[in-house]
């Protein structure tokens, strides 16, 4: 009965959300502001804290060429990261996902086929999350607790569906969108990260970019420099354990 009610509620939320374009993560929300979702704990962009922790996140992998090289580099600097993986690619490269897990990195859900979540049906949205959860579980023995929608797009239905699947939606610090997917140049990526580094940042990068090694090359500069500034590189889940909640933030029990 409860499941049926929840399904109906999600369907209503989705129908309402289809009337308005989904919101993109790096843009101010249309309708409900970022602060609404942030204060409720529905979506995380960054984690306010006094400690010098930063979370590196990598989307769209695994990739058979770039991901292992990135893992080797992370290991060199004792850096832990979060990989938001695509379910279809997990199926194709399970050994690389296991390498991520063995290295102490976190695996997050980034959908199965990496479609735009703009105007997808509830059935398709549900399948995208569920198929990826299952692919990761079959590969690693564990199900993710974090989800990042492709392109950072979200609306009320996507937020509710994420919570219903016991997932936390993780986006990224607006000042730490490296746009490495567009191959802007190694030093543009480097400058973006180093010039804007703050405690509790969630940095957006990609371990799969077609015909590009710019992310890897940028990391060779970023990792030692931030380490020299005293930063530690942790998974998103660890970052969340250090969160300082401002007095004006509300607590919502689900």
Short mmCIF file of N, CA, C and O in Angstrom, two decimals, residues 23-159:
data_model
loop_
_atom_site.label_atom_id
_atom_site.label_comp_id
_atom_site.label_asym_id
_atom_site.label_seq_id
_atom_site.Cartn_x
_atom_site.Cartn_y
_atom_site.Cartn_z
N UNK A 23 16.41 21.56 -13.84
CA UNK A 23 17.40 22.56 -13.48
C UNK A 23 18.79 22.00 -13.68
O UNK A 23 19.04 20.83 -13.40
N UNK A 24 19.70 22.82 -14.17
CA UNK A 24 21.07 22.36 -14.35
C UNK A 24 21.89 22.75 -13.14
O UNK A 24 21.71 23.81 -12.55
N UNK A 25 22.80 21.85 -12.74
CA UNK A 25 23.50 21.99 -11.46
C UNK A 25 24.28 23.27 -11.33
O UNK A 25 24.41 23.82 -10.25
N UNK A 26 24.83 23.77 -12.42
CA UNK A 26 25.69 24.95 -12.33
C UNK A 26 24.92 26.25 -12.54
O UNK A 26 25.51 27.30 -12.72
N UNK A 27 23.59 26.17 -12.55
CA UNK A 27 22.77 27.36 -12.72
C UNK A 27 21.86 27.54 -11.51
O UNK A 27 21.44 26.56 -10.91
N UNK A 28 21.54 28.80 -11.15
CA UNK A 28 20.60 29.00 -10.06
C UNK A 28 19.28 28.32 -10.39
O UNK A 28 18.82 28.32 -11.53
N UNK A 29 18.65 27.71 -9.39
CA UNK A 29 17.41 26.97 -9.61
C UNK A 29 16.29 27.89 -10.07
O UNK A 29 16.17 29.01 -9.63
N UNK A 30 15.48 27.40 -10.99
CA UNK A 30 14.27 28.10 -11.40
C UNK A 30 13.13 27.54 -10.56
O UNK A 30 12.90 26.34 -10.55
N UNK A 31 12.40 28.40 -9.89
CA UNK A 31 11.38 27.92 -8.96
C UNK A 31 12.00 27.87 -7.58
O UNK A 31 12.21 28.89 -6.94
N UNK A 32 12.30 26.69 -7.09
CA UNK A 32 12.92 26.54 -5.78
C UNK A 32 14.42 26.79 -5.89
O UNK A 32 15.09 26.26 -6.77
N UNK A 33 14.92 27.59 -4.99
CA UNK A 33 16.33 27.94 -5.02
C UNK A 33 17.19 26.80 -4.51
O UNK A 33 16.72 25.89 -3.83
N UNK A 34 18.47 26.88 -4.83
CA UNK A 34 19.43 25.89 -4.36
C UNK A 34 19.34 25.72 -2.85
O UNK A 34 19.42 24.60 -2.34
N UNK A 35 19.17 26.82 -2.14
CA UNK A 35 19.16 26.76 -0.67
C UNK A 35 18.05 25.86 -0.14
O UNK A 35 18.20 25.23 0.91
N UNK A 36 16.93 25.78 -0.86
CA UNK A 36 15.82 24.91 -0.43
C UNK A 36 16.29 23.46 -0.35
O UNK A 36 16.06 22.77 0.65
N UNK A 37 16.93 22.98 -1.40
CA UNK A 37 17.40 21.59 -1.44
C UNK A 37 18.61 21.38 -0.52
O UNK A 37 18.76 20.33 0.10
N UNK A 38 19.43 22.40 -0.44
CA UNK A 38 20.66 22.30 0.35
C UNK A 38 20.34 22.20 1.84
O UNK A 38 20.89 21.38 2.56
N UNK A 39 19.43 23.05 2.30
CA UNK A 39 19.10 23.08 3.72
C UNK A 39 18.35 21.83 4.15
O UNK A 39 18.46 21.39 5.30
N UNK A 40 17.60 21.24 3.25
CA UNK A 40 16.89 20.00 3.55
C UNK A 40 17.81 18.79 3.47
O UNK A 40 17.46 17.70 3.91
N UNK A 41 18.98 18.96 2.87
CA UNK A 41 19.89 17.85 2.69
C UNK A 41 19.55 16.98 1.50
O UNK A 41 20.05 15.86 1.37
N UNK A 42 18.69 17.48 0.60
CA UNK A 42 18.28 16.70 -0.56
C UNK A 42 19.37 16.63 -1.62
O UNK A 42 19.49 15.63 -2.33
N UNK A 43 20.12 17.71 -1.76
CA UNK A 43 21.19 17.78 -2.76
C UNK A 43 22.41 18.41 -2.11
O UNK A 43 22.29 19.34 -1.31
N UNK A 44 23.58 17.91 -2.46
CA UNK A 44 24.84 18.45 -1.93
C UNK A 44 25.66 19.02 -3.07
O UNK A 44 25.92 18.33 -4.06
N UNK A 45 26.05 20.28 -2.92
CA UNK A 45 26.96 20.92 -3.88
C UNK A 45 28.38 20.97 -3.33
O UNK A 45 29.33 20.86 -4.08
N UNK A 46 28.48 21.22 -2.06
CA UNK A 46 29.77 21.25 -1.36
C UNK A 46 29.48 21.07 0.12
O UNK A 46 28.32 21.03 0.53
N UNK A 47 30.53 20.94 0.91
CA UNK A 47 30.34 20.61 2.32
C UNK A 47 31.06 21.64 3.19
O UNK A 47 32.29 21.60 3.31
N UNK A 48 30.35 22.59 3.77
CA UNK A 48 30.99 23.61 4.61
C UNK A 48 31.76 22.99 5.76
O UNK A 48 31.25 22.12 6.47
N UNK A 49 33.01 23.41 5.93
CA UNK A 49 33.84 22.86 7.00
C UNK A 49 35.04 23.75 7.25
O UNK A 49 35.41 24.58 6.40
N UNK A 50 35.65 23.55 8.39
CA UNK A 50 36.86 24.31 8.73
C UNK A 50 38.12 23.54 8.35
O UNK A 50 39.20 24.12 8.28
N UNK A 51 37.98 22.24 8.11
CA UNK A 51 39.13 21.41 7.80
C UNK A 51 39.46 21.43 6.31
O UNK A 51 38.59 21.66 5.47
N UNK A 52 40.73 21.16 5.99
CA UNK A 52 41.19 21.26 4.61
C UNK A 52 41.03 19.93 3.87
O UNK A 52 42.00 19.26 3.51
N UNK A 53 39.75 19.59 3.65
CA UNK A 53 39.42 18.40 2.89
C UNK A 53 38.78 18.80 1.56
O UNK A 53 37.99 19.76 1.50
N UNK A 54 39.09 18.05 0.52
CA UNK A 54 38.52 18.28 -0.80
C UNK A 54 38.15 16.92 -1.38
O UNK A 54 38.85 15.93 -1.17
N UNK A 55 37.03 16.87 -2.12
CA UNK A 55 36.61 15.64 -2.78
C UNK A 55 36.77 15.77 -4.29
O UNK A 55 36.15 16.64 -4.92
N UNK A 56 37.62 14.94 -4.86
CA UNK A 56 37.74 14.83 -6.31
C UNK A 56 36.69 13.84 -6.78
O UNK A 56 36.57 12.74 -6.22
N UNK A 57 35.92 14.22 -7.80
CA UNK A 57 34.93 13.30 -8.35
C UNK A 57 35.15 13.16 -9.84
O UNK A 57 35.51 14.13 -10.52
N UNK A 58 34.93 11.95 -10.33
CA UNK A 58 35.14 11.63 -11.75
C UNK A 58 33.89 10.98 -12.32
O UNK A 58 33.41 9.98 -11.79
N UNK A 59 33.37 11.54 -13.41
CA UNK A 59 32.15 11.06 -14.04
C UNK A 59 32.43 10.30 -15.33
O UNK A 59 33.49 10.44 -15.95
N UNK A 60 31.43 9.51 -15.72
CA UNK A 60 31.30 8.92 -17.07
C UNK A 60 32.12 7.66 -17.32
O UNK A 60 32.00 7.06 -18.38
N UNK A 61 32.98 7.26 -16.39
CA UNK A 61 33.77 6.05 -16.58
C UNK A 61 32.98 4.82 -16.18
O UNK A 61 31.76 4.89 -15.97
N UNK A 62 33.70 3.69 -16.07
CA UNK A 62 35.16 3.58 -16.21
C UNK A 62 35.62 3.58 -17.67
O UNK A 62 34.86 3.25 -18.56
N UNK A 63 36.88 3.95 -17.84
CA UNK A 63 37.51 3.92 -19.16
C UNK A 63 38.72 3.01 -19.09
O UNK A 63 39.50 3.09 -18.14
N UNK A 64 38.88 2.16 -20.08
CA UNK A 64 39.95 1.17 -20.02
C UNK A 64 41.35 1.76 -20.13
O UNK A 64 42.32 1.15 -19.69
N UNK A 65 41.47 2.98 -20.66
CA UNK A 65 42.78 3.61 -20.81
C UNK A 65 43.07 4.62 -19.72
O UNK A 65 44.10 4.57 -19.05
N UNK A 66 42.16 5.58 -19.53
CA UNK A 66 42.44 6.69 -18.62
C UNK A 66 42.22 6.36 -17.15
O UNK A 66 42.99 6.81 -16.29
N UNK A 67 41.19 5.57 -16.83
CA UNK A 67 40.90 5.32 -15.42
C UNK A 67 42.06 4.65 -14.68
O UNK A 67 42.43 5.10 -13.58
N UNK A 68 42.68 3.60 -15.23
CA UNK A 68 43.81 3.00 -14.49
C UNK A 68 44.96 3.97 -14.26
O UNK A 68 45.61 3.93 -13.20
N UNK A 69 45.22 4.86 -15.22
CA UNK A 69 46.29 5.84 -15.06
C UNK A 69 45.95 6.86 -13.98
O UNK A 69 46.82 7.27 -13.19
N UNK A 70 44.68 7.26 -13.93
CA UNK A 70 44.24 8.17 -12.88
C UNK A 70 44.34 7.50 -11.52
O UNK A 70 44.77 8.11 -10.54
N UNK A 71 43.99 6.23 -11.45
CA UNK A 71 44.08 5.49 -10.19
C UNK A 71 45.53 5.40 -9.71
O UNK A 71 45.80 5.56 -8.50
N UNK A 72 46.45 5.18 -10.61
CA UNK A 72 47.87 5.13 -10.25
C UNK A 72 48.33 6.47 -9.69
O UNK A 72 49.07 6.53 -8.70
N UNK A 73 47.89 7.55 -10.32
CA UNK A 73 48.29 8.88 -9.87
C UNK A 73 47.68 9.20 -8.51
O UNK A 73 48.35 9.77 -7.63
N UNK A 74 46.43 8.87 -8.32
CA UNK A 74 45.79 9.09 -7.01
C UNK A 74 46.53 8.33 -5.91
O UNK A 74 46.75 8.86 -4.82
N UNK A 75 46.91 7.11 -6.21
CA UNK A 75 47.63 6.30 -5.23
C UNK A 75 48.97 6.93 -4.86
O UNK A 75 49.38 6.89 -3.69
N UNK A 76 49.62 7.53 -5.82
CA UNK A 76 50.91 8.18 -5.59
C UNK A 76 50.81 9.27 -4.53
O UNK A 76 51.73 9.49 -3.74
N UNK A 77 49.66 9.95 -4.49
CA UNK A 77 49.47 11.06 -3.55
C UNK A 77 48.53 10.69 -2.40
O UNK A 77 48.03 11.58 -1.71
N UNK A 78 48.32 9.39 -2.20
CA UNK A 78 47.43 8.91 -1.13
C UNK A 78 46.08 9.63 -1.18
O UNK A 78 45.49 9.99 -0.15
N UNK A 79 45.59 9.83 -2.39
CA UNK A 79 44.33 10.54 -2.59
C UNK A 79 43.19 9.55 -2.83
O UNK A 79 43.33 8.61 -3.61
N UNK A 80 42.09 9.78 -2.14
CA UNK A 80 40.88 9.00 -2.38
C UNK A 80 39.89 9.86 -3.16
O UNK A 80 39.82 11.08 -2.97
N UNK A 81 39.14 9.22 -4.05
CA UNK A 81 38.21 9.95 -4.91
C UNK A 81 36.89 9.20 -5.00
O UNK A 81 36.76 8.07 -4.53
N UNK A 82 35.90 9.85 -5.61
CA UNK A 82 34.61 9.23 -5.86
C UNK A 82 34.39 9.15 -7.36
O UNK A 82 34.48 10.17 -8.06
N UNK A 83 34.09 7.96 -7.84
CA UNK A 83 33.86 7.73 -9.26
C UNK A 83 32.37 7.50 -9.50
O UNK A 83 31.80 6.52 -9.01
N UNK A 84 31.74 8.43 -10.21
CA UNK A 84 30.34 8.27 -10.58
C UNK A 84 30.30 7.55 -11.92
O UNK A 84 30.57 8.14 -12.97
N UNK A 85 29.98 6.27 -11.85
CA UNK A 85 30.14 5.40 -13.01
C UNK A 85 28.83 5.21 -13.78
O UNK A 85 27.74 5.31 -13.23
N UNK A 86 28.98 4.93 -15.06
CA UNK A 86 27.86 4.65 -15.95
C UNK A 86 27.66 3.13 -16.00
O UNK A 86 28.62 2.39 -16.28
N UNK A 87 26.44 2.68 -15.74
CA UNK A 87 26.17 1.26 -15.62
C UNK A 87 26.60 0.43 -16.81
O UNK A 87 27.17 -0.66 -16.67
N UNK A 88 26.35 0.92 -18.01
CA UNK A 88 26.73 0.20 -19.22
C UNK A 88 28.24 -0.01 -19.28
O UNK A 88 28.72 -1.06 -19.70
N UNK A 89 28.99 0.98 -18.83
CA UNK A 89 30.45 0.88 -18.86
C UNK A 89 30.96 -0.01 -17.72
O UNK A 89 32.03 -0.62 -17.83
N UNK A 90 30.21 -0.07 -16.64
CA UNK A 90 30.55 -1.01 -15.56
C UNK A 90 30.49 -2.44 -16.10
O UNK A 90 31.35 -3.27 -15.81
N UNK A 91 29.46 -2.71 -16.88
CA UNK A 91 29.31 -4.03 -17.48
C UNK A 91 30.46 -4.35 -18.43
O UNK A 91 30.90 -5.50 -18.53
N UNK A 92 30.94 -3.33 -19.13
CA UNK A 92 32.00 -3.53 -20.12
C UNK A 92 33.38 -3.63 -19.47
O UNK A 92 34.25 -4.35 -19.96
N UNK A 93 33.59 -2.91 -18.37
CA UNK A 93 34.91 -2.87 -17.75
C UNK A 93 34.83 -3.14 -16.24
O UNK A 93 35.25 -2.32 -15.43
N UNK A 94 34.31 -4.30 -15.85
CA UNK A 94 34.14 -4.57 -14.41
C UNK A 94 35.45 -4.60 -13.64
O UNK A 94 35.48 -4.21 -12.46
N UNK A 95 36.53 -5.05 -14.26
CA UNK A 95 37.80 -5.14 -13.56
C UNK A 95 38.31 -3.77 -13.13
O UNK A 95 38.98 -3.64 -12.09
N UNK A 96 38.01 -2.76 -13.92
CA UNK A 96 38.46 -1.41 -13.58
C UNK A 96 37.67 -0.88 -12.38
O UNK A 96 38.22 -0.21 -11.50
N UNK A 97 36.39 -1.19 -12.34
CA UNK A 97 35.58 -0.80 -11.17
C UNK A 97 36.10 -1.48 -9.92
O UNK A 97 36.17 -0.87 -8.85
N UNK A 98 36.50 -2.71 -10.06
CA UNK A 98 37.07 -3.43 -8.90
C UNK A 98 38.40 -2.80 -8.47
O UNK A 98 38.73 -2.78 -7.28
N UNK A 99 39.16 -2.29 -9.43
CA UNK A 99 40.40 -1.57 -9.09
C UNK A 99 40.08 -0.32 -8.28
O UNK A 99 40.79 0.00 -7.32
N UNK A 100 39.03 0.39 -8.67
CA UNK A 100 38.62 1.58 -7.92
C UNK A 100 38.26 1.20 -6.49
O UNK A 100 38.70 1.85 -5.54
N UNK A 101 37.48 0.16 -6.36
CA UNK A 101 37.08 -0.30 -5.03
C UNK A 101 38.29 -0.74 -4.21
O UNK A 101 38.41 -0.38 -3.02
N UNK A 102 39.19 -1.50 -4.82
CA UNK A 102 40.37 -2.00 -4.11
C UNK A 102 41.28 -0.87 -3.65
O UNK A 102 41.98 -1.01 -2.64
N UNK A 103 41.25 0.24 -4.36
CA UNK A 103 42.07 1.39 -4.00
C UNK A 103 41.47 2.26 -2.91
O UNK A 103 42.04 3.29 -2.54
N UNK A 104 40.31 1.86 -2.40
CA UNK A 104 39.68 2.63 -1.33
C UNK A 104 38.87 3.80 -1.82
O UNK A 104 38.50 4.68 -1.04
N UNK A 105 38.56 3.80 -3.11
CA UNK A 105 37.76 4.88 -3.68
C UNK A 105 36.27 4.54 -3.58
O UNK A 105 35.89 3.39 -3.36
N UNK A 106 35.45 5.56 -3.75
CA UNK A 106 34.01 5.38 -3.64
C UNK A 106 33.40 5.28 -5.03
O UNK A 106 33.82 5.97 -5.96
N UNK A 107 32.38 4.42 -5.14
CA UNK A 107 31.68 4.24 -6.41
C UNK A 107 30.28 4.83 -6.28
O UNK A 107 29.53 4.47 -5.35
N UNK A 108 29.93 5.72 -7.19
CA UNK A 108 28.60 6.34 -7.19
C UNK A 108 27.85 6.02 -8.46
O UNK A 108 28.43 5.64 -9.48
N UNK A 109 26.53 6.16 -8.41
CA UNK A 109 25.62 5.88 -9.52
C UNK A 109 25.53 7.12 -10.42
O UNK A 109 25.24 8.21 -9.95
N UNK A 110 25.76 6.92 -11.73
CA UNK A 110 25.67 8.03 -12.68
C UNK A 110 24.77 7.67 -13.87
O UNK A 110 24.97 8.15 -14.98
N UNK A 111 23.78 6.80 -13.60
CA UNK A 111 22.81 6.30 -14.58
C UNK A 111 23.41 5.16 -15.39
O UNK A 111 24.61 4.90 -15.33
N UNK A 112 22.56 4.49 -16.15
CA UNK A 112 23.01 3.32 -16.90
C UNK A 112 23.47 3.67 -18.32
O UNK A 112 24.47 3.16 -18.79
N UNK A 113 22.72 4.52 -19.00
CA UNK A 113 23.05 4.87 -20.39
C UNK A 113 23.48 6.31 -20.57
O UNK A 113 23.71 6.75 -21.69
N UNK A 114 23.55 7.06 -19.46
CA UNK A 114 23.90 8.48 -19.48
C UNK A 114 23.00 9.30 -20.42
O UNK A 114 23.47 10.08 -21.25
N UNK A 115 21.68 9.13 -20.28
CA UNK A 115 20.78 9.98 -21.07
C UNK A 115 20.60 11.32 -20.39
O UNK A 115 20.92 11.47 -19.21
N UNK A 116 20.08 12.29 -21.11
CA UNK A 116 19.64 13.50 -20.44
C UNK A 116 18.39 13.15 -19.64
O UNK A 116 17.48 12.48 -20.15
N UNK A 117 18.34 13.55 -18.38
CA UNK A 117 17.18 13.25 -17.55
C UNK A 117 16.02 14.21 -17.81
O UNK A 117 14.99 14.13 -17.18
N UNK A 118 16.21 15.10 -18.75
CA UNK A 118 15.19 16.08 -19.10
C UNK A 118 14.01 15.38 -19.77
O UNK A 118 14.15 14.77 -20.83
N UNK A 119 12.86 15.40 -19.11
CA UNK A 119 11.60 14.87 -19.65
C UNK A 119 11.58 13.35 -19.83
O UNK A 119 10.83 12.84 -20.64
N UNK A 120 12.37 12.62 -19.08
CA UNK A 120 12.26 11.16 -19.10
C UNK A 120 11.04 10.72 -18.29
O UNK A 120 10.63 11.40 -17.35
N UNK A 121 10.46 9.60 -18.65
CA UNK A 121 9.33 9.08 -17.89
C UNK A 121 9.81 8.54 -16.55
O UNK A 121 10.99 8.21 -16.38
N UNK A 122 8.88 8.41 -15.61
CA UNK A 122 9.22 7.86 -14.30
C UNK A 122 9.77 6.44 -14.45
O UNK A 122 10.72 6.06 -13.77
N UNK A 123 9.18 5.67 -15.34
CA UNK A 123 9.63 4.29 -15.56
C UNK A 123 11.09 4.26 -16.03
O UNK A 123 11.90 3.48 -15.52
N UNK A 124 11.43 5.12 -16.97
CA UNK A 124 12.79 5.15 -17.49
C UNK A 124 13.78 5.64 -16.44
O UNK A 124 14.87 5.09 -16.28
N UNK A 125 13.39 6.67 -15.70
CA UNK A 125 14.24 7.18 -14.62
C UNK A 125 14.53 6.08 -13.60
O UNK A 125 15.67 5.88 -13.17
N UNK A 126 13.48 5.37 -13.22
CA UNK A 126 13.61 4.29 -12.23
C UNK A 126 14.54 3.20 -12.75
O UNK A 126 15.41 2.70 -12.01
N UNK A 127 14.38 2.84 -14.01
CA UNK A 127 15.23 1.80 -14.61
C UNK A 127 16.68 2.23 -14.66
O UNK A 127 17.59 1.43 -14.42
N UNK A 128 16.93 3.50 -15.00
CA UNK A 128 18.30 4.00 -15.08
C UNK A 128 19.02 3.87 -13.74
O UNK A 128 20.18 3.47 -13.67
N UNK A 129 18.32 4.21 -12.67
CA UNK A 129 18.93 4.09 -11.34
C UNK A 129 19.09 2.63 -10.93
O UNK A 129 20.16 2.21 -10.49
N UNK A 130 18.02 1.85 -11.12
CA UNK A 130 18.03 0.46 -10.64
C UNK A 130 19.03 -0.40 -11.40
O UNK A 130 19.75 -1.21 -10.80
N UNK A 131 19.11 -0.25 -12.71
CA UNK A 131 20.04 -1.06 -13.51
C UNK A 131 21.49 -0.76 -13.14
O UNK A 131 22.33 -1.66 -13.10
N UNK A 132 21.77 0.50 -12.84
CA UNK A 132 23.14 0.86 -12.45
C UNK A 132 23.47 0.33 -11.07
O UNK A 132 24.57 -0.19 -10.83
N UNK A 133 22.52 0.44 -10.14
CA UNK A 133 22.73 -0.12 -8.81
C UNK A 133 23.05 -1.61 -8.91
O UNK A 133 23.97 -2.11 -8.25
N UNK A 134 22.31 -2.32 -9.74
CA UNK A 134 22.50 -3.76 -9.87
C UNK A 134 23.84 -4.09 -10.53
O UNK A 134 24.54 -5.01 -10.12
N UNK A 135 24.21 -3.32 -11.56
CA UNK A 135 25.49 -3.56 -12.25
C UNK A 135 26.66 -3.37 -11.30
O UNK A 135 27.62 -4.16 -11.29
N UNK A 136 26.58 -2.34 -10.46
CA UNK A 136 27.66 -2.08 -9.51
C UNK A 136 27.68 -3.16 -8.42
O UNK A 136 28.75 -3.63 -8.01
N UNK A 137 26.49 -3.56 -7.96
CA UNK A 137 26.42 -4.60 -6.93
C UNK A 137 26.99 -5.92 -7.45
O UNK A 137 27.75 -6.60 -6.75
N UNK A 138 26.65 -6.28 -8.67
CA UNK A 138 27.17 -7.52 -9.26
C UNK A 138 28.69 -7.49 -9.39
O UNK A 138 29.35 -8.51 -9.30
N UNK A 139 29.23 -6.30 -9.59
CA UNK A 139 30.68 -6.14 -9.81
C UNK A 139 31.46 -6.04 -8.52
O UNK A 139 32.55 -6.60 -8.39
N UNK A 140 30.90 -5.34 -7.53
CA UNK A 140 31.66 -5.02 -6.32
C UNK A 140 31.12 -5.68 -5.05
O UNK A 140 31.81 -5.72 -4.03
N UNK A 141 29.87 -6.14 -5.10
CA UNK A 141 29.25 -6.70 -3.89
C UNK A 141 28.63 -5.64 -3.01
O UNK A 141 28.10 -5.96 -1.93
N UNK A 142 28.68 -4.38 -3.44
CA UNK A 142 28.10 -3.28 -2.66
C UNK A 142 27.27 -2.39 -3.58
O UNK A 142 27.59 -2.23 -4.75
N UNK A 143 26.22 -1.81 -3.00
CA UNK A 143 25.41 -0.86 -3.76
C UNK A 143 25.79 0.56 -3.37
O UNK A 143 26.00 0.86 -2.19
N UNK A 144 25.87 1.47 -4.33
CA UNK A 144 26.21 2.86 -4.02
C UNK A 144 25.18 3.53 -3.13
O UNK A 144 24.01 3.14 -3.11
N UNK A 145 25.64 4.57 -2.45
CA UNK A 145 24.73 5.40 -1.65
C UNK A 145 24.65 6.81 -2.22
O UNK A 145 23.90 7.64 -1.71
N UNK A 146 25.44 7.06 -3.27
CA UNK A 146 25.48 8.39 -3.88
C UNK A 146 25.02 8.33 -5.34
O UNK A 146 25.29 7.34 -6.03
N UNK A 147 24.37 9.38 -5.78
CA UNK A 147 23.89 9.46 -7.16
C UNK A 147 24.17 10.85 -7.72
O UNK A 147 23.98 11.86 -7.04
N UNK A 148 24.64 10.89 -8.96
CA UNK A 148 24.80 12.16 -9.68
C UNK A 148 24.09 12.04 -11.02
O UNK A 148 24.47 11.21 -11.86
N UNK A 149 23.07 12.84 -11.26
CA UNK A 149 22.36 12.76 -12.54
C UNK A 149 23.22 13.28 -13.69
O UNK A 149 24.01 14.22 -13.50
N UNK A 150 23.12 12.67 -14.86
CA UNK A 150 23.89 13.15 -16.01
C UNK A 150 23.65 14.64 -16.27
O UNK A 150 22.50 15.10 -16.26
N UNK A 151 24.74 15.36 -16.48
CA UNK A 151 24.62 16.79 -16.72
C UNK A 151 24.24 17.60 -15.51
O UNK A 151 24.12 18.82 -15.58
N UNK A 152 24.02 16.93 -14.39
CA UNK A 152 23.60 17.65 -13.19
C UNK A 152 22.15 18.11 -13.23
O UNK A 152 21.75 18.97 -12.44
N UNK A 153 21.34 17.52 -14.10
CA UNK A 153 19.95 17.95 -14.22
C UNK A 153 19.08 17.28 -13.15
O UNK A 153 19.21 16.09 -12.88
N UNK A 154 18.18 18.08 -12.57
CA UNK A 154 17.28 17.54 -11.55
C UNK A 154 15.98 18.32 -11.52
O UNK A 154 15.90 19.45 -12.02
N UNK A 155 14.96 17.70 -11.00
CA UNK A 155 13.69 18.36 -10.71
C UNK A 155 13.09 17.64 -9.50
O UNK A 155 13.72 16.76 -8.93
N UNK A 156 11.89 18.03 -9.13
CA UNK A 156 11.28 17.46 -7.92
C UNK A 156 11.16 15.94 -8.00
O UNK A 156 11.45 15.22 -7.03
N UNK A 157 10.75 15.44 -9.16
CA UNK A 157 10.57 13.99 -9.29
C UNK A 157 11.89 13.25 -9.16
O UNK A 157 11.96 12.20 -8.53
N UNK A 158 12.95 13.79 -9.76
CA UNK A 158 14.26 13.14 -9.69
C UNK A 158 14.78 13.16 -8.27
O UNK A 158 15.35 12.18 -7.78
N UNK A 159 14.58 14.27 -7.57
CA UNK A 159 15.00 14.35 -6.17
C UNK A 159 14.26 13.32 -5.33
O UNK A 159 14.86 12.60 -4.52
#
